[in-house]
Structure formats: C-alpha cells, structure tokens
Amino acid sequence: MGIIERKEREKQEMKNLILEAASRLFQEQGYEKTSIRNIAERIEYSPATIYLYYKDKDELFYGVHEKGFELLFEEMKPLMNIADPLERLRKMGDTYVRFAFEHPDYYDLMFIVSAPIENLHKHNEEWDCGLQNFCLLRDTVAECLEKQLIKPVEPDIAAMSIFSFVHGMVSLTIRNRFIMFPKEQLPKMFEASMDNMMNLITASP
Amino acid sequence: MGIIERKEREKQEMKNLILEAASRLFQEQGYEKTSIRNIAERIEYSPATIYLYYKDKDELFYGVHEKGFELLFEEMKPLMNIADPLERLRKMGDTYVRFAFEHPDYYDLMFIVSAPIENLHKHNEEWDCGLQNFCLLRDTVAECLEKQLIKPVEPDIAAMSIFSFVHGMVSLTIRNRFIMFPKEQLPKMFEASMDNMMNLITASP
DNA sequence: CATTTTACTAAACAGTGTTCATTATATTTG
DNA sequence: CAAATATAATGAACACTGTTTAGTAAAATG
C-alpha cells in the first residue's frame, strides 16, 4: 500500500507549493497586500483549494513565519562554532539585524504580526520555532555569565534585555518610527548602539 | 459673519466625535476588528459621512495615534519637574511602560501599526507628536551626559538604545512574543531589566 | 420667496476571508 | 473491465471590508 504514502507526499508537496507562493508574494508586494485569491491565482488553483490544506489565513501565516524561523536558524547555526561566547553573542546580533533587513516580511511575521501567534493559541500548540532560536541566545548569554565575561545578572533578564534591545531597533526601523534620524545614518547608528551595549554589559577585568 | 466660525467649530466637533468614537471602539474591541461602518454606526451617521471629515482610514488612524501621543505627553510632563535627570530617566521608563499596558491599542497605533505613518508620508508632513515625546527622552539623556551621571556616549546613540530597549520589551509583550516567560512574572522581569539597564549605563563614581 | 451652498446618505464597486454544494478525478471493489 | 466509492477541486455564494458617487434634504444667502 504505497498509495497512501504517495498521497501523503503529494499533500505535503501541495502544502509546500502554497507556502512557497505565499512567501514569494509576501516578499514581492508585502504580506498586507497579498490575499488568498492572489496566492491561489499564482499557483493556478481555486481559492477554496487553499482551505483544503490550511484551515485559515492564520495557519498559513504561521507556516510562512515558521519558514522564516528555519531560515534564521540556518544563519545562526554556523556562529555556534565560535568558541568565545562574547564574540559569538556580538555576531549573533549582527546576523539578527542583517536577517531582519534582508527579509523584512519574514521578520514582520516572526516578531510583529499577530496572526501566527493567534494560530498558535487557537490550537494550543508550543512556539517551537521561536523558542529554538531564543535558546541560542539564552545559552550564549548563560555561557558568558558562567565565564564571567559579562556583568553578573539573572540569565533570563540578560537574554530578555538583549533581545528587547535588538528587536526594538529593528522593529522601530521596519515600522518607520526612526524618522528623527536620517535613513542613511541608521546602519552606522545601529552598529554604534550595539558596540556601546556590548561595552556596557562586558565585565571589566 | 459668525456663521462661518460656527460652521468651523461644528466641523471640529464632528471630527472630534468621530475620533472619540474610533478611540472608544479601538479600546473596546481592538483596532483590527473596528471598521468604518462600526464607527459610523456608533455615532449614528452614514459611513460616507466619515469621509467628509477624514480623507481615508490612514488619516483617521493618524488622528487617534495623535490623541495617544497627547495622552502620553500629559503623563510625561509632571516628571519634568524631577531635578535629578537620572531619576527622571528612570521614572520616564516606568511611565512609558505603564502607559503601554494601560492603553495597548493607543500604543499599537503609536509605535507598531503602519497606517498612521503611511498617512504622514502621503501628506509629506512632520511627525510632530512623535518627535515631541522623543525630545523629552533625548533632552533627559543629554542632561545625564552633561552631568556625567551616565557613561559617556553619543547622545543620539544613548537615546536610541534606551528607546529601543523599552519599546522592544513592550512591543514583544503586546504582540505575544514573550510566551517563553510566565505571564505573571513579566512585570517583575520588566522592572529587573530596567533596574539592570540603569545600573549598566550609570557612571561609576 | 427663490437660489445657491452645504451636509448628508443610499447604493454601488471592487475587494477581502471563508463555506458549501456540486462536479471531476482517482481508487477500490465486485 | 465496469460499477461503486472515496478523494480532490471548484463555482458560487455569504458577510464582510474601504471607498466613491449621484442624488436628496436642509440651511444660508440674495
């Protein structure tokens, strides 16, 4: 009975086809201007077909947001080879910011838009992809603390603070709230801010 | 000719009536679930009437977001009497966080939702209300730097970092991205984070 | 009072997410 | 192989959304 296995495979391929089309359209014209009908048209299926594979828009958005987290994780993984946790932490920050500006619509779905988390709550599921990435940060911070490379503080507090700081910069930029600063200066200011923050948290010998 | 003055006054009253209804509905059911038709129904006018006073939804959203900034400014003003800029900075942070959680939908429109800033760009206007509030922060930070109460750094970088840090915590909470932490512990963690950040930036004597 | 200006609205347009009865296709069974 | 069944896909509809426009009622003006 290889048929039901093929069917299952075809179902996954179809889910992926929809996800891929959605991701592309989000990237091309923004997720706000992308409708179910747009996605259906792109893959040459009826809008109703999408609902055979995704319960609703929130579930589809969750799928795309999950793809984003996988992409981010792939970019973070190589950094785990960096022995010095302090240097690793800094590089993680750079990677995070770069990811955000290279894939602003993924970032939006991952950390700003409500829909994906709405889906999570509806189905009482765990936020695995989000937690997986957060753990990279928390573990690195914890290692910095163990080796007394940064000033002592509760690990959760440190991780939360660093995450908040970087997300704050990124999300305020994405949502256009840094118009008091010239756009072309923002990248340099980001780096200066992150350098400054690293200096502040680093334990003085 | 007091008539045109009365007409002007009535026009302002009508704009305010719409704004008030919109604000109320946003607070009651969230801005996402509030439509122009809802607002029209609430004030017992036709939906088309709203378009005689606001060009489109973005302009209406801008109006509500402006009301939010006025409210925040009113809460910040009393703090300007605090002589010690470091203490003032800390209290500003507390006030900011409290404002965000007491008026999450205002906060959303002020710092997260795109619509109000879209309106700004459409009409090539300045973000007065946003800048007014940001100046309070920047001036306080500058004063801290002058009096050497915090570690030396470019004033803009310091203001940007502090703003990003607090906004990050608040927006990640509002958009439900802190589900790795128990909800009831978040307030205490916020305070610990802010205490920690104050300690980090404070100049050692 | 007649005329013009103003304020308002009903109805329509084009779009949205979503559901469901119906059809076409594929698989299984006699 | 043909008939019966299960699966996949869709057209059409529903209840919404923001927005525009033609037409109407009321107020201001001469």
Coordinates of C-alpha atoms (C1' of nucleotides) in Angstrom, one line a residue:
Chain A
M1 CA 0.0 0.0 0.0
G2 CA 2.4 2.7 -1.2
I3 CA -0.6 4.8 -2.4
I4 CA -1.4 6.4 0.9
E5 CA 2.2 7.2 1.3
R6 CA 2.3 8.9 -2.2
K7 CA -0.9 10.7 -1.3
E8 CA 0.7 12.0 1.9
R9 CA 3.7 13.1 0.0
E10 CA 1.5 14.9 -2.6
K11 CA -0.3 16.6 0.2
Q12 CA 2.9 17.8 1.6
E13 CA 4.1 19.0 -1.8
M14 CA 0.8 20.9 -2.2
K15 CA 1.2 22.5 1.2
N16 CA 4.7 23.5 0.3
L17 CA 3.6 24.9 -3.1
I18 CA 1.1 27.1 -1.3
L19 CA 3.7 28.2 1.3
E20 CA 6.3 28.9 -1.4
A21 CA 3.8 31.0 -3.4
A22 CA 2.7 32.9 -0.3
S23 CA 6.3 33.6 0.7
R24 CA 7.2 34.9 -2.7
L25 CA 4.2 37.1 -2.9
F26 CA 4.9 38.5 0.6
Q27 CA 8.4 39.3 -0.5
E28 CA 7.2 40.8 -3.8
Q29 CA 4.4 43.0 -2.6
G30 CA 4.2 42.7 1.2
Y31 CA 2.0 40.4 3.2
E32 CA -0.6 43.1 3.7
K33 CA -1.4 43.4 0.0
T34 CA -1.4 39.6 -0.5
S35 CA -4.7 37.9 -0.5
I36 CA -5.7 34.2 -0.5
R37 CA -7.0 34.9 -4.0
N38 CA -3.6 36.2 -5.1
I39 CA -1.9 33.1 -3.8
A40 CA -4.5 30.8 -5.4
E41 CA -4.0 32.6 -8.8
R42 CA -0.3 32.3 -8.6
I43 CA -0.4 28.6 -8.2
E44 CA -3.3 28.3 -10.7
Y45 CA -5.7 26.8 -8.2
S46 CA -9.1 27.9 -6.9
P47 CA -9.0 29.9 -3.6
A48 CA -11.1 27.2 -2.0
T49 CA -8.4 24.7 -2.6
I50 CA -6.0 26.5 -0.2
Y51 CA -8.5 25.8 2.6
L52 CA -8.1 22.1 2.0
Y53 CA -4.5 22.4 3.1
Y54 CA -4.7 25.3 5.6
K55 CA -7.5 25.8 8.0
D56 CA -7.4 29.6 7.6
K57 CA -5.2 32.6 7.0
D58 CA -3.7 32.5 10.4
E59 CA -2.5 28.9 9.9
L60 CA -1.0 29.8 6.5
F61 CA 0.7 32.8 8.1
Y62 CA 2.0 30.5 10.8
G63 CA 3.5 28.3 8.1
V64 CA 5.3 31.2 6.5
H65 CA 6.6 32.5 9.8
E66 CA 7.9 29.1 10.6
K67 CA 9.9 29.1 7.3
G68 CA 11.3 32.4 8.4
F69 CA 12.5 30.9 11.7
E70 CA 14.1 28.0 9.9
L71 CA 16.0 30.4 7.7
L72 CA 17.1 32.4 10.7
F73 CA 18.2 29.3 12.4
E74 CA 20.3 28.3 9.4
E75 CA 22.1 31.6 9.5
M76 CA 22.7 31.3 13.3
K77 CA 24.0 27.7 13.3
P78 CA 27.4 28.5 11.9
L79 CA 28.0 31.0 14.6
M80 CA 27.7 28.2 17.2
N81 CA 31.3 27.2 16.3
I82 CA 32.7 30.4 17.7
A83 CA 34.4 29.4 20.9
D84 CA 34.3 32.8 22.6
P85 CA 30.7 33.3 23.8
L86 CA 31.1 37.1 23.9
E87 CA 32.2 37.3 20.3
R88 CA 29.5 34.8 19.4
L89 CA 26.9 37.0 21.1
R90 CA 28.0 40.0 19.1
K91 CA 28.0 38.1 15.8
M92 CA 24.5 36.8 16.6
G93 CA 23.4 40.4 17.0
D94 CA 24.8 41.3 13.6
T95 CA 23.3 38.3 12.0
Y96 CA 19.9 39.0 13.5
V97 CA 19.9 42.6 12.3
R98 CA 21.1 41.6 8.8
F99 CA 18.4 38.9 8.6
A100 CA 15.7 41.5 9.6
F101 CA 16.7 43.9 6.8
E102 CA 17.2 41.2 4.2
H103 CA 13.9 39.6 4.9
P104 CA 11.7 42.3 6.4
D105 CA 8.4 40.5 5.7
Y106 CA 9.6 37.3 7.3
Y107 CA 10.7 39.3 10.3
D108 CA 7.4 41.1 10.4
L109 CA 5.5 37.7 10.6
M110 CA 8.0 36.3 13.1
F111 CA 8.1 39.1 15.6
I112 CA 5.4 41.7 14.9
V113 CA 2.3 40.4 13.2
S114 CA -0.3 38.9 15.5
A115 CA -1.7 36.2 13.1
P116 CA 0.9 33.5 13.5
I117 CA 0.7 33.6 17.3
E118 CA -3.1 33.8 17.1
N119 CA -2.9 30.4 15.3
L120 CA -0.7 29.0 18.0
H121 CA -3.2 30.0 20.7
K122 CA -6.1 28.6 18.7
H123 CA -4.5 25.1 18.6
N124 CA -2.9 25.3 22.0
E125 CA 0.5 24.5 20.5
E126 CA 4.0 25.3 21.6
W127 CA 6.0 28.0 19.8
D128 CA 8.8 25.6 19.0
C129 CA 10.5 27.5 16.2
G130 CA 10.5 30.7 18.2
L131 CA 11.9 29.0 21.3
Q132 CA 14.5 27.1 19.4
N133 CA 16.0 30.4 18.2
F134 CA 15.6 32.1 21.6
C135 CA 17.5 29.2 23.2
L136 CA 20.6 30.0 21.1
L137 CA 20.6 33.5 22.6
R138 CA 19.9 32.3 26.2
D139 CA 22.6 29.6 26.1
T140 CA 25.2 32.0 24.8
V141 CA 24.3 34.6 27.4
A142 CA 24.4 31.9 30.1
E143 CA 27.9 30.9 28.9
C144 CA 29.1 34.5 29.0
L145 CA 27.8 34.6 32.6
E146 CA 29.5 31.4 33.6
K147 CA 32.8 32.5 32.3
Q148 CA 32.3 35.9 33.9
L149 CA 32.7 37.7 30.6
I150 CA 29.6 39.9 31.2
K151 CA 28.5 41.6 34.4
P152 CA 26.5 39.3 36.7
V153 CA 22.7 39.3 36.3
E154 CA 19.9 36.7 36.1
P155 CA 20.4 34.9 32.8
D156 CA 16.7 35.3 31.8
I157 CA 16.9 39.1 32.5
A158 CA 20.0 39.4 30.4
A159 CA 18.6 37.4 27.5
M160 CA 15.3 39.3 27.6
S161 CA 17.1 42.7 27.7
I162 CA 19.4 42.0 24.8
F163 CA 16.6 40.5 22.7
S164 CA 14.4 43.5 23.5
F165 CA 17.1 46.0 22.7
V166 CA 17.8 44.5 19.2
H167 CA 14.2 43.8 18.4
G168 CA 13.4 47.3 19.4
M169 CA 15.9 48.8 17.0
V170 CA 14.8 46.5 14.2
S171 CA 11.1 46.8 14.6
L172 CA 11.1 50.6 15.0
T173 CA 13.0 50.8 11.8
I174 CA 10.7 48.4 9.9
R175 CA 7.7 50.2 11.1
N176 CA 9.2 53.6 10.3
R177 CA 9.5 55.1 13.8
F178 CA 13.1 56.3 13.4
I179 CA 12.3 59.1 11.1
M180 CA 14.0 61.5 13.5
F181 CA 17.3 60.0 12.2
P182 CA 18.5 60.3 8.6
K183 CA 17.8 57.0 6.9
E184 CA 21.3 56.6 5.6
Q185 CA 22.8 57.0 9.1
L186 CA 20.7 54.3 10.7
P187 CA 23.1 51.4 9.8
K188 CA 26.0 53.1 11.4
M189 CA 24.0 54.1 14.4
F190 CA 22.9 50.5 14.8
E191 CA 26.4 49.4 14.9
A192 CA 27.4 52.1 17.4
S193 CA 24.4 51.2 19.6
M194 CA 25.4 47.5 19.6
D195 CA 29.1 48.3 20.3
N196 CA 28.0 50.5 23.1
M197 CA 25.7 47.9 24.5
M198 CA 28.5 45.3 24.3
N199 CA 30.8 47.6 26.2
L200 CA 28.2 48.2 28.9
I201 CA 27.5 44.6 29.6
T202 CA 31.1 43.4 29.3
A203 CA 32.6 42.6 32.7
S204 CA 35.5 44.9 33.5
P205 CA 38.6 42.9 34.3
Chain B
M1 CA -20.5 86.8 9.9
G2 CA -20.3 84.5 12.9
I3 CA -21.8 81.7 10.9
I4 CA -18.6 80.5 9.2
E5 CA -17.0 80.5 12.6
R6 CA -19.8 78.4 14.0
K7 CA -19.6 76.1 11.0
E8 CA -15.8 75.7 11.5
R9 CA -16.5 74.9 15.2
E10 CA -19.1 72.4 14.3
K11 CA -16.8 70.8 11.8
Q12 CA -14.1 70.4 14.5
E13 CA -16.7 69.0 16.9
M14 CA -17.7 66.4 14.3
K15 CA -14.1 65.4 13.7
N16 CA -13.7 65.0 17.4
L17 CA -16.9 63.0 17.7
I18 CA -15.6 60.6 15.1
L19 CA -12.2 60.4 16.7
E20 CA -13.7 59.8 20.1
A21 CA -15.9 57.0 18.8
A22 CA -13.0 55.4 17.0
S23 CA -10.8 55.6 20.1
R24 CA -13.6 54.0 22.2
L25 CA -14.2 51.2 19.8
F26 CA -10.4 50.5 19.5
Q27 CA -10.2 50.2 23.2
E28 CA -13.4 48.1 23.5
Q29 CA -12.7 45.6 20.7
G30 CA -9.3 46.4 19.3
Y31 CA -8.5 48.5 16.2
E32 CA -8.3 45.4 14.0
K33 CA -11.9 44.5 14.5
T34 CA -13.2 48.1 14.2
S35 CA -14.4 49.1 10.7
I36 CA -15.5 52.5 9.4
R37 CA -19.0 51.1 9.4
N38 CA -18.7 50.3 13.1
I39 CA -17.6 53.8 13.9
A40 CA -20.4 55.3 11.7
E41 CA -23.0 53.2 13.4
R42 CA -21.7 54.2 16.9
I43 CA -22.2 57.9 16.1
E44 CA -25.4 57.3 14.2
Y45 CA -24.1 58.6 10.9
S46 CA -23.7 57.1 7.5
P47 CA -20.2 55.6 6.7
A48 CA -19.8 58.1 3.9
T49 CA -20.1 61.0 6.3
I50 CA -16.8 60.0 7.9
Y51 CA -15.1 60.6 4.6
L52 CA -16.3 64.2 4.7
Y53 CA -14.1 64.7 7.7
Y54 CA -11.2 62.2 7.2
K55 CA -9.7 61.5 3.8
D56 CA -9.3 57.8 4.5
K57 CA -8.7 55.3 7.2
D58 CA -5.0 56.2 7.5
E59 CA -5.8 59.8 8.3
L60 CA -8.4 58.7 10.9
F61 CA -5.8 56.3 12.4
Y62 CA -3.3 59.2 12.4
G63 CA -5.8 61.2 14.4
V64 CA -6.2 58.5 17.0
H65 CA -2.5 57.9 17.2
E66 CA -2.0 61.7 17.8
K67 CA -4.5 61.5 20.7
G68 CA -2.4 58.8 22.1
F69 CA 0.8 60.9 21.9
E70 CA -1.0 63.8 23.6
L71 CA -2.1 61.5 26.4
L72 CA 1.5 60.1 26.8
F73 CA 2.8 63.7 26.8
E74 CA 0.4 64.6 29.6
E75 CA 1.7 61.7 31.7
M76 CA 5.3 62.6 31.0
K77 CA 5.0 66.4 31.7
P78 CA 4.9 66.1 35.5
L79 CA 8.1 64.2 35.5
M80 CA 10.0 67.1 34.0
N81 CA 9.9 68.7 37.5
I82 CA 12.3 66.0 38.8
A83 CA 15.6 67.7 39.2
D84 CA 17.8 64.7 39.0
P85 CA 17.9 63.7 35.4
L86 CA 18.9 60.1 36.2
E87 CA 15.9 59.7 38.5
R88 CA 13.8 61.4 35.9
L89 CA 15.0 59.0 33.2
R90 CA 14.1 56.0 35.3
K91 CA 10.6 57.4 36.1
M92 CA 10.1 58.1 32.4
G93 CA 10.7 54.4 31.7
D94 CA 8.2 53.4 34.3
T95 CA 5.6 55.8 32.9
Y96 CA 6.2 54.7 29.4
V97 CA 5.7 51.0 30.3
R98 CA 2.6 51.8 32.4
F99 CA 1.1 53.8 29.5
A100 CA 1.7 51.0 27.1
F101 CA -0.1 48.4 29.2
E102 CA -2.9 50.7 30.2
H103 CA -3.5 51.8 26.6
P104 CA -2.3 48.9 24.5
D105 CA -4.3 50.0 21.4
Y106 CA -3.0 53.5 21.5
Y107 CA 0.5 52.1 21.9
D108 CA -0.1 49.9 18.9
L109 CA -1.1 52.8 16.7
M110 CA 1.7 55.0 18.0
F111 CA 4.6 52.6 17.6
I112 CA 3.7 49.5 15.8
V113 CA 0.9 49.9 13.2
S114 CA 1.9 51.2 9.8
A115 CA -1.2 53.2 8.9
P116 CA -0.5 56.4 10.9
I117 CA 3.0 56.8 9.4
E118 CA 1.6 55.9 6.0
N119 CA -0.7 58.9 6.3
L120 CA 2.3 61.1 7.3
H121 CA 4.3 60.1 4.2
K122 CA 1.3 60.6 1.9
H123 CA 0.9 64.2 3.0
N124 CA 4.7 64.9 3.4
E125 CA 4.1 66.1 7.0
E126 CA 6.4 66.1 10.0
W127 CA 5.8 63.6 12.8
D128 CA 5.4 66.4 15.4
C129 CA 3.7 64.4 18.1
G130 CA 6.2 61.6 17.9
L131 CA 9.2 63.9 17.9
Q132 CA 7.8 66.0 20.8
N133 CA 7.8 62.9 23.0
F134 CA 11.2 61.7 21.8
C135 CA 12.7 65.0 22.6
L136 CA 11.8 64.6 26.3
L137 CA 13.9 61.4 26.3
R138 CA 16.8 62.9 24.3
D139 CA 17.0 66.0 26.5
T140 CA 17.0 64.0 29.7
V141 CA 19.7 61.7 28.3
A142 CA 21.7 64.7 27.2
E143 CA 21.4 66.2 30.7
C144 CA 22.6 62.9 32.3
L145 CA 25.6 63.0 30.0
E146 CA 26.4 66.6 30.7
K147 CA 26.4 66.0 34.5
Q148 CA 28.4 62.8 33.9
L149 CA 25.8 60.7 35.6
I150 CA 25.9 58.0 32.8
K151 CA 28.8 56.6 30.9
P152 CA 29.9 58.8 28.0
V153 CA 28.4 58.0 24.6
E154 CA 26.9 60.0 21.7
P155 CA 23.6 61.4 23.0
D156 CA 21.6 60.1 19.9
I157 CA 23.1 56.6 20.4
A158 CA 22.1 56.6 24.0
A159 CA 18.6 57.9 23.4
M160 CA 18.1 55.4 20.5
S161 CA 19.4 52.5 22.6
I162 CA 17.2 53.2 25.6
F163 CA 14.1 53.8 23.5
S164 CA 14.8 50.6 21.5
F165 CA 15.2 48.6 24.7
V166 CA 12.0 49.7 26.3
H167 CA 10.0 49.6 23.1
G168 CA 11.4 46.1 22.5
M169 CA 10.1 44.8 25.8
V170 CA 6.7 46.4 25.4
S171 CA 6.1 45.5 21.8
L172 CA 7.2 41.9 22.2
T173 CA 4.7 41.7 25.1
I174 CA 1.9 43.3 23.3
R175 CA 2.4 41.1 20.3
N176 CA 2.7 38.0 22.4
R177 CA 6.4 37.1 21.7
F178 CA 7.4 36.6 25.3
I179 CA 5.5 33.3 25.8
M180 CA 8.7 31.7 26.9
F181 CA 8.2 33.5 30.2
P182 CA 5.2 33.0 32.5
K183 CA 2.8 35.9 32.0
E184 CA 2.5 36.7 35.7
Q185 CA 6.3 37.1 36.0
L186 CA 6.7 39.6 33.2
P187 CA 6.0 42.7 35.2
K188 CA 8.7 41.8 37.7
M189 CA 11.1 40.9 34.9
F190 CA 10.5 44.2 33.3
E191 CA 11.4 46.0 36.4
A192 CA 14.5 43.9 36.9
S193 CA 15.5 44.5 33.3
M194 CA 15.1 48.2 33.7
D195 CA 17.0 48.3 37.0
N196 CA 19.8 46.3 35.4
M197 CA 19.9 48.6 32.4
M198 CA 20.1 51.7 34.7
N199 CA 22.9 50.1 36.6
L200 CA 24.8 49.3 33.4
I201 CA 24.5 52.9 32.0
T202 CA 25.2 54.7 35.3
A203 CA 28.7 56.2 35.5
S204 CA 30.7 54.6 38.3
P205 CA 32.0 57.3 40.7
Chain C
dC1 C1' -39.6 83.6 -1.6
dA2 C1' -36.2 81.6 -4.9
dT3 C1' -31.5 80.3 -5.4
dT4 C1' -27.4 78.6 -4.1
dT5 C1' -24.5 76.4 -0.9
dT6 C1' -23.7 72.9 2.5
dA7 C1' -24.4 68.4 4.9
dC8 C1' -25.7 64.0 4.5
dT9 C1' -26.8 59.4 2.7
dA10 C1' -28.3 55.2 -0.2
dA11 C1' -26.4 52.5 -3.3
dA12 C1' -22.9 50.7 -5.7
dC13 C1' -17.9 49.0 -6.7
dA14 C1' -14.2 46.2 -6.1
dG15 C1' -12.0 43.9 -2.9
dT16 C1' -11.5 40.6 1.4
dG17 C1' -11.7 35.7 4.2
dT18 C1' -14.4 31.7 4.2
dT19 C1' -18.0 28.0 3.4
dC20 C1' -20.5 24.5 0.9
dA21 C1' -23.0 22.1 -2.6
dT22 C1' -21.6 20.3 -6.8
dT23 C1' -18.5 18.3 -10.2
dA24 C1' -14.5 15.9 -11.9
dT25 C1' -10.9 12.7 -10.9
dA26 C1' -8.8 8.7 -8.9
dT27 C1' -9.0 4.5 -6.3
dT28 C1' -11.2 0.4 -4.8
dT29 C1' -14.3 -3.3 -5.2
dG30 C1' -17.5 -6.9 -7.3
Chain D
dC1 C1' -13.3 -4.3 -17.3
dA2 C1' -17.4 -1.9 -15.2
dA3 C1' -19.6 -0.1 -11.1
dA4 C1' -19.3 1.9 -6.7
dT5 C1' -16.9 4.6 -3.7
dA6 C1' -13.7 7.9 -1.9
dT7 C1' -10.9 11.9 -2.8
dA8 C1' -9.7 16.4 -4.8
dA9 C1' -11.0 20.7 -6.7
dT10 C1' -14.1 24.3 -7.7
dG11 C1' -18.0 27.9 -8.7
dA12 C1' -20.8 30.4 -6.4
dA13 C1' -22.4 32.4 -2.6
dC14 C1' -22.2 34.9 2.1
dA15 C1' -21.0 38.5 5.0
dC16 C1' -17.8 41.5 5.5
dT17 C1' -14.2 45.5 4.2
dG18 C1' -12.7 50.6 2.5
dT19 C1' -14.2 53.9 -0.7
dT20 C1' -16.8 56.7 -4.4
dT21 C1' -20.6 59.0 -6.4
dA22 C1' -25.0 60.5 -7.6
dG23 C1' -28.8 62.3 -5.5
dT24 C1' -31.5 64.4 -1.6
dA25 C1' -32.7 67.3 2.3
dA26 C1' -31.6 71.2 4.9
dA27 C1' -29.6 75.6 5.7
dA28 C1' -27.7 80.1 4.3
dT29 C1' -27.8 83.8 1.0
dG30 C1' -29.7 87.4 -2.1

